[in-house]
Amino acid sequence: MEPDQEYVWFDHLPTRYPWSSLWYGFYRCECAALRSNEPACPVCGRTSPCEPIDPSRLGEPPTYVTPGAEGRYEDYVYLELIEREWKRPTLDVETLPRPRVAGRHMADKVGIVLLFWTYFESRIDRLIDLGLSYRPAEEAENLRIRYRSVGARMDRLYKILFATTYNADLADAGYAPIASLLQEIQTRRNAFAHGDPVAIDDSLVERLVTALRIEHLSWIAAYNRRLSVLRARTDVERGD
Ligand SMILES: [Zn+2]
């Protein structure tokens, strides 16, 4: 990762591509992995996206129908809301009170961190749902009820399901800087929610926006790693 290049990832998007285009080009493999243009699926090794939809049409290029990698429509909405907030003009500080404590002040675009965190929680839930889908329904429901907060899901529940934590998973996959940024966002967002609005400052907003593309890739990497392990474990249990 080269910081200078990464800083402007959104300036290099093709014309009229929104920030939600981070999802463009990613699709769900038949094995459920989230793939892009790798020659082979990182989880099952398939080379084509899936079986041609109509293999009988000889002589024509095969056509494929591939579901997108996003979990739901809101995955696009969150990214576009973050983009909209980033691109709006800075508000006049005279007309909007900005809390200030000992020289620190709340970010003008503090909403970006709050939006991101809601979006991030929904993707942690998607990972957790993946792990729970391999458990008996009643056990899954009990775990879901017992571990409700995102912090508990990233740590304790993640450990129960996957024998690691989300942040350790990211670090193992080569995304240690993203893991530490996420920890910082989590801490500061909690401080914001509990009476310290200056905990989210302009620097945090800028670092988050800069890292959005790599954060997106890191979540996909964690998803595929977990899917791989779950599938391998199932194969061993079946004796394959
Ligand atoms: Zn696959």
CSV table of C-alpha atoms and ligand atoms in Angstrom, one decimal:
chain,number,residue,atom,x,y,z
A,1,MET,CA,0.0,0.0,0.0
A,2,GLU,CA,1.5,3.3,-1.0
A,3,PRO,CA,-0.1,6.0,1.2
A,4,ASP,CA,0.1,8.8,-1.4
A,5,GLN,CA,-1.6,6.8,-4.0
A,6,GLU,CA,-4.1,5.4,-1.6
A,7,TYR,CA,-5.1,8.8,-0.4
A,8,VAL,CA,-6.7,9.6,-3.7
A,9,TRP,CA,-8.3,6.2,-4.6
A,10,PHE,CA,-11.6,7.9,-5.3
A,11,ASP,CA,-10.0,10.5,-7.6
A,12,HIS,CA,-9.0,7.6,-9.9
A,13,LEU,CA,-12.4,6.2,-10.3
A,14,PRO,CA,-13.8,6.3,-13.9
A,15,THR,CA,-16.1,9.2,-14.6
A,16,ARG,CA,-19.5,9.0,-12.9
A,17,TYR,CA,-18.4,5.9,-10.8
A,18,PRO,CA,-19.8,6.4,-7.3
A,19,TRP,CA,-17.9,5.2,-4.2
A,20,SER,CA,-20.2,2.2,-4.1
A,21,SER,CA,-18.4,1.0,-7.2
A,22,LEU,CA,-16.0,-0.6,-4.7
A,23,TRP,CA,-18.4,-3.5,-5.2
A,24,TYR,CA,-18.2,-3.5,-9.0
A,25,GLY,CA,-16.4,-6.5,-10.5
A,26,PHE,CA,-16.9,-8.6,-7.4
A,27,TYR,CA,-19.4,-11.5,-7.5
A,28,ARG,CA,-20.3,-14.6,-5.5
A,29,CYS,CA,-18.8,-17.8,-6.7
A,30,GLU,CA,-20.9,-21.0,-6.7
A,31,CYS,CA,-19.0,-22.0,-3.5
A,32,ALA,CA,-20.1,-18.7,-1.9
A,33,ALA,CA,-16.6,-17.1,-2.0
A,34,LEU,CA,-16.5,-13.4,-3.1
A,35,ARG,CA,-14.4,-13.2,-6.2
A,36,SER,CA,-13.1,-10.6,-8.6
A,37,ASN,CA,-11.0,-11.2,-11.7
A,38,GLU,CA,-8.5,-13.8,-10.2
A,39,PRO,CA,-7.8,-16.6,-12.6
A,40,ALA,CA,-9.2,-19.1,-10.1
A,41,CYS,CA,-11.5,-18.9,-7.1
A,42,PRO,CA,-9.4,-18.4,-3.9
A,43,VAL,CA,-11.7,-20.9,-2.1
A,44,CYS,CA,-12.8,-23.6,-4.5
A,45,GLY,CA,-10.4,-23.2,-7.4
A,46,ARG,CA,-13.1,-22.9,-10.1
A,47,THR,CA,-11.7,-20.9,-13.0
A,48,SER,CA,-15.0,-19.7,-14.6
A,49,PRO,CA,-17.6,-17.8,-12.6
A,50,CYS,CA,-20.0,-20.7,-12.6
A,51,GLU,CA,-21.4,-23.2,-15.1
A,52,PRO,CA,-22.5,-21.6,-18.4
A,53,ILE,CA,-26.2,-20.9,-18.2
A,54,ASP,CA,-26.9,-22.7,-21.5
A,55,PRO,CA,-24.1,-25.0,-22.4
A,56,SER,CA,-26.1,-26.4,-25.4
A,57,ARG,CA,-25.6,-23.2,-27.4
A,58,LEU,CA,-22.5,-24.4,-29.1
A,59,GLY,CA,-20.4,-22.0,-30.9
A,60,GLU,CA,-21.5,-19.0,-28.9
A,61,PRO,CA,-19.5,-17.6,-26.0
A,62,PRO,CA,-20.9,-19.0,-22.8
A,63,THR,CA,-23.1,-16.7,-20.8
A,64,TYR,CA,-23.0,-16.5,-17.0
A,65,VAL,CA,-25.3,-15.3,-14.4
A,66,THR,CA,-23.4,-14.3,-11.3
A,67,PRO,CA,-24.9,-12.7,-8.2
A,68,GLY,CA,-23.0,-9.7,-6.9
A,69,ALA,CA,-20.7,-10.0,-3.9
A,70,GLU,CA,-22.6,-7.4,-1.9
A,71,GLY,CA,-24.9,-8.7,0.9
A,72,ARG,CA,-27.7,-6.4,0.3
A,73,TYR,CA,-28.7,-3.2,-1.4
A,74,GLU,CA,-27.7,-1.2,1.7
A,75,ASP,CA,-24.1,-2.0,1.0
A,76,TYR,CA,-24.3,0.4,-1.9
A,77,VAL,CA,-26.4,2.9,0.0
A,78,TYR,CA,-23.9,3.3,2.9
A,79,LEU,CA,-21.0,3.9,0.6
A,80,GLU,CA,-22.9,6.5,-1.4
A,81,LEU,CA,-24.1,8.3,1.8
A,82,ILE,CA,-20.4,8.4,3.0
A,83,GLU,CA,-19.4,9.8,-0.4
A,84,ARG,CA,-22.2,12.4,-0.3
A,85,GLU,CA,-21.1,13.6,3.1
A,86,TRP,CA,-17.4,13.8,2.1
A,87,LYS,CA,-18.2,15.8,-1.0
A,88,ARG,CA,-20.5,18.4,0.6
A,89,PRO,CA,-19.0,21.8,1.3
A,90,THR,CA,-17.7,22.3,4.8
A,91,LEU,CA,-20.3,24.1,7.0
A,92,ASP,CA,-19.7,27.5,8.4
A,93,VAL,CA,-18.4,26.9,11.9
A,94,GLU,CA,-20.1,30.2,12.9
A,95,THR,CA,-23.5,28.8,12.2
A,96,LEU,CA,-23.0,25.3,13.6
A,97,PRO,CA,-21.6,24.9,17.1
A,98,ARG,CA,-18.7,22.5,17.0
A,99,PRO,CA,-17.8,21.2,20.4
A,100,ARG,CA,-14.2,22.1,21.3
A,101,VAL,CA,-12.2,20.7,24.2
A,102,ALA,CA,-8.7,21.8,25.0
A,103,GLY,CA,-7.9,22.7,21.5
A,104,ARG,CA,-9.5,19.6,19.9
A,105,HIS,CA,-12.7,19.9,18.0
A,106,MET,CA,-15.3,17.6,16.6
A,107,ALA,CA,-14.9,16.8,12.9
A,108,ASP,CA,-17.1,18.8,10.5
A,109,LYS,CA,-17.9,15.5,8.8
A,110,VAL,CA,-18.3,13.5,11.9
A,111,GLY,CA,-21.3,11.7,10.3
A,112,ILE,CA,-18.9,9.8,8.0
A,113,VAL,CA,-17.5,7.8,11.0
A,114,LEU,CA,-21.0,7.1,12.3
A,115,LEU,CA,-22.2,6.0,8.9
A,116,PHE,CA,-19.2,3.8,8.4
A,117,TRP,CA,-19.5,2.1,11.7
A,118,THR,CA,-23.1,1.2,11.0
A,119,TYR,CA,-22.0,-0.2,7.6
A,120,PHE,CA,-19.1,-2.0,9.3
A,121,GLU,CA,-21.4,-3.6,11.9
A,122,SER,CA,-23.6,-5.0,9.1
A,123,ARG,CA,-20.6,-6.6,7.5
A,124,ILE,CA,-19.5,-8.1,10.8
A,125,ASP,CA,-23.0,-9.5,11.1
A,126,ARG,CA,-22.7,-11.1,7.6
A,127,LEU,CA,-19.5,-12.8,8.7
A,128,ILE,CA,-21.1,-14.0,11.9
A,129,ASP,CA,-24.1,-15.3,9.9
A,130,LEU,CA,-21.7,-17.2,7.7
A,131,GLY,CA,-20.2,-19.0,10.8
A,132,LEU,CA,-23.6,-19.6,12.4
A,133,SER,CA,-25.0,-21.1,9.2
A,134,TYR,CA,-22.7,-24.1,9.9
A,135,ARG,CA,-24.2,-24.6,13.3
A,136,PRO,CA,-27.4,-26.2,14.3
A,137,ALA,CA,-30.3,-23.7,14.2
A,138,GLU,CA,-31.0,-23.6,17.9
A,139,GLU,CA,-27.4,-23.2,18.9
A,140,ALA,CA,-27.0,-20.4,16.3
A,141,GLU,CA,-30.0,-18.6,17.6
A,142,ASN,CA,-28.7,-18.8,21.2
A,143,LEU,CA,-25.3,-17.5,20.2
A,144,ARG,CA,-26.9,-14.7,18.2
A,145,ILE,CA,-29.0,-13.6,21.2
A,146,ARG,CA,-26.1,-13.9,23.7
A,147,TYR,CA,-23.5,-11.9,21.6
A,148,ARG,CA,-25.4,-8.8,20.4
A,149,SER,CA,-22.8,-6.0,20.4
A,150,VAL,CA,-20.4,-5.6,17.6
A,151,GLY,CA,-17.5,-5.7,20.0
A,152,ALA,CA,-18.6,-9.1,21.4
A,153,ARG,CA,-19.2,-10.4,17.9
A,154,MET,CA,-15.7,-9.3,16.6
A,155,ASP,CA,-14.0,-10.9,19.6
A,156,ARG,CA,-15.8,-13.5,21.7
A,157,LEU,CA,-18.3,-14.8,19.2
A,158,TYR,CA,-15.8,-14.7,16.3
A,159,LYS,CA,-13.5,-16.8,18.5
A,160,ILE,CA,-16.2,-19.4,19.2
A,161,LEU,CA,-17.0,-19.7,15.5
A,162,PHE,CA,-13.6,-19.3,14.0
A,163,ALA,CA,-11.0,-19.7,16.7
A,164,THR,CA,-9.6,-16.2,16.2
A,165,THR,CA,-10.7,-12.6,16.4
A,166,TYR,CA,-11.7,-10.3,13.5
A,167,ASN,CA,-8.7,-8.0,14.0
A,168,ALA,CA,-6.3,-10.9,14.3
A,169,ASP,CA,-7.8,-12.4,11.1
A,170,LEU,CA,-7.1,-9.1,9.3
A,171,ALA,CA,-3.6,-8.9,10.6
A,172,ASP,CA,-2.9,-12.5,9.5
A,173,ALA,CA,-4.2,-11.7,6.1
A,174,GLY,CA,-1.8,-8.8,5.8
A,175,TYR,CA,-4.1,-6.0,6.8
A,176,ALA,CA,-2.6,-5.1,10.2
A,177,PRO,CA,-2.9,-1.3,9.6
A,178,ILE,CA,-6.6,-1.7,8.8
A,179,ALA,CA,-7.1,-3.7,12.0
A,180,SER,CA,-5.5,-0.9,14.1
A,181,LEU,CA,-7.5,1.8,12.3
A,182,LEU,CA,-10.7,-0.2,13.1
A,183,GLN,CA,-9.8,-0.5,16.7
A,184,GLU,CA,-9.2,3.3,16.9
A,185,ILE,CA,-12.5,4.0,15.2
A,186,GLN,CA,-14.3,1.7,17.5
A,187,THR,CA,-12.8,3.3,20.6
A,188,ARG,CA,-13.4,6.8,19.4
A,189,ARG,CA,-16.9,6.1,18.2
A,190,ASN,CA,-17.8,4.7,21.6
A,191,ALA,CA,-16.3,7.8,23.3
A,192,PHE,CA,-18.4,10.0,21.0
A,193,ALA,CA,-21.5,8.0,21.9
A,194,HIS,CA,-20.7,8.4,25.6
A,195,GLY,CA,-20.3,12.2,25.9
A,196,ASP,CA,-17.0,13.0,24.2
A,197,PRO,CA,-17.9,14.4,20.8
A,198,VAL,CA,-14.4,15.7,20.1
A,199,ALA,CA,-13.1,12.1,20.1
A,200,ILE,CA,-14.0,12.1,16.3
A,201,ASP,CA,-11.8,14.7,14.7
A,202,ASP,CA,-11.0,15.7,11.1
A,203,SER,CA,-7.9,13.5,11.1
A,204,LEU,CA,-9.9,10.4,11.9
A,205,VAL,CA,-12.4,11.2,9.2
A,206,GLU,CA,-9.6,11.7,6.6
A,207,ARG,CA,-7.8,8.5,7.5
A,208,LEU,CA,-11.0,6.5,7.3
A,209,VAL,CA,-12.0,7.9,3.9
A,210,THR,CA,-8.4,7.3,2.7
A,211,ALA,CA,-8.5,3.7,3.8
A,212,LEU,CA,-12.0,2.8,2.6
A,213,ARG,CA,-10.9,0.9,-0.5
A,214,ILE,CA,-8.3,-1.2,1.4
A,215,GLU,CA,-10.8,-1.8,4.2
A,216,HIS,CA,-13.3,-3.1,1.6
A,217,LEU,CA,-10.7,-5.6,0.3
A,218,SER,CA,-9.7,-6.6,3.9
A,219,TRP,CA,-13.3,-7.6,4.7
A,220,ILE,CA,-13.6,-9.6,1.6
A,221,ALA,CA,-10.3,-11.4,2.4
A,222,ALA,CA,-11.5,-12.2,5.9
A,223,TYR,CA,-14.8,-13.5,4.5
A,224,ASN,CA,-13.0,-15.8,2.1
A,225,ARG,CA,-10.6,-17.1,4.7
A,226,ARG,CA,-13.5,-18.0,7.0
A,227,LEU,CA,-15.4,-19.7,4.3
A,228,SER,CA,-12.3,-21.7,3.3
A,229,VAL,CA,-11.9,-23.0,6.9
A,230,LEU,CA,-15.6,-23.8,7.3
A,231,ARG,CA,-15.7,-25.7,4.1
A,232,ALA,CA,-12.5,-27.6,4.9
A,233,ARG,CA,-13.9,-28.5,8.3
A,234,THR,CA,-17.1,-29.8,6.8
A,235,ASP,CA,-15.2,-31.9,4.3
A,236,VAL,CA,-13.2,-33.5,7.1
A,237,GLU,CA,-16.4,-34.2,9.1
A,238,ARG,CA,-17.9,-35.8,6.0
A,239,GLY,CA,-14.7,-37.8,5.4
A,240,ASP,CA,-14.0,-36.3,1.9
B,1,ZN,ZN,-15.4,-20.7,-5.5
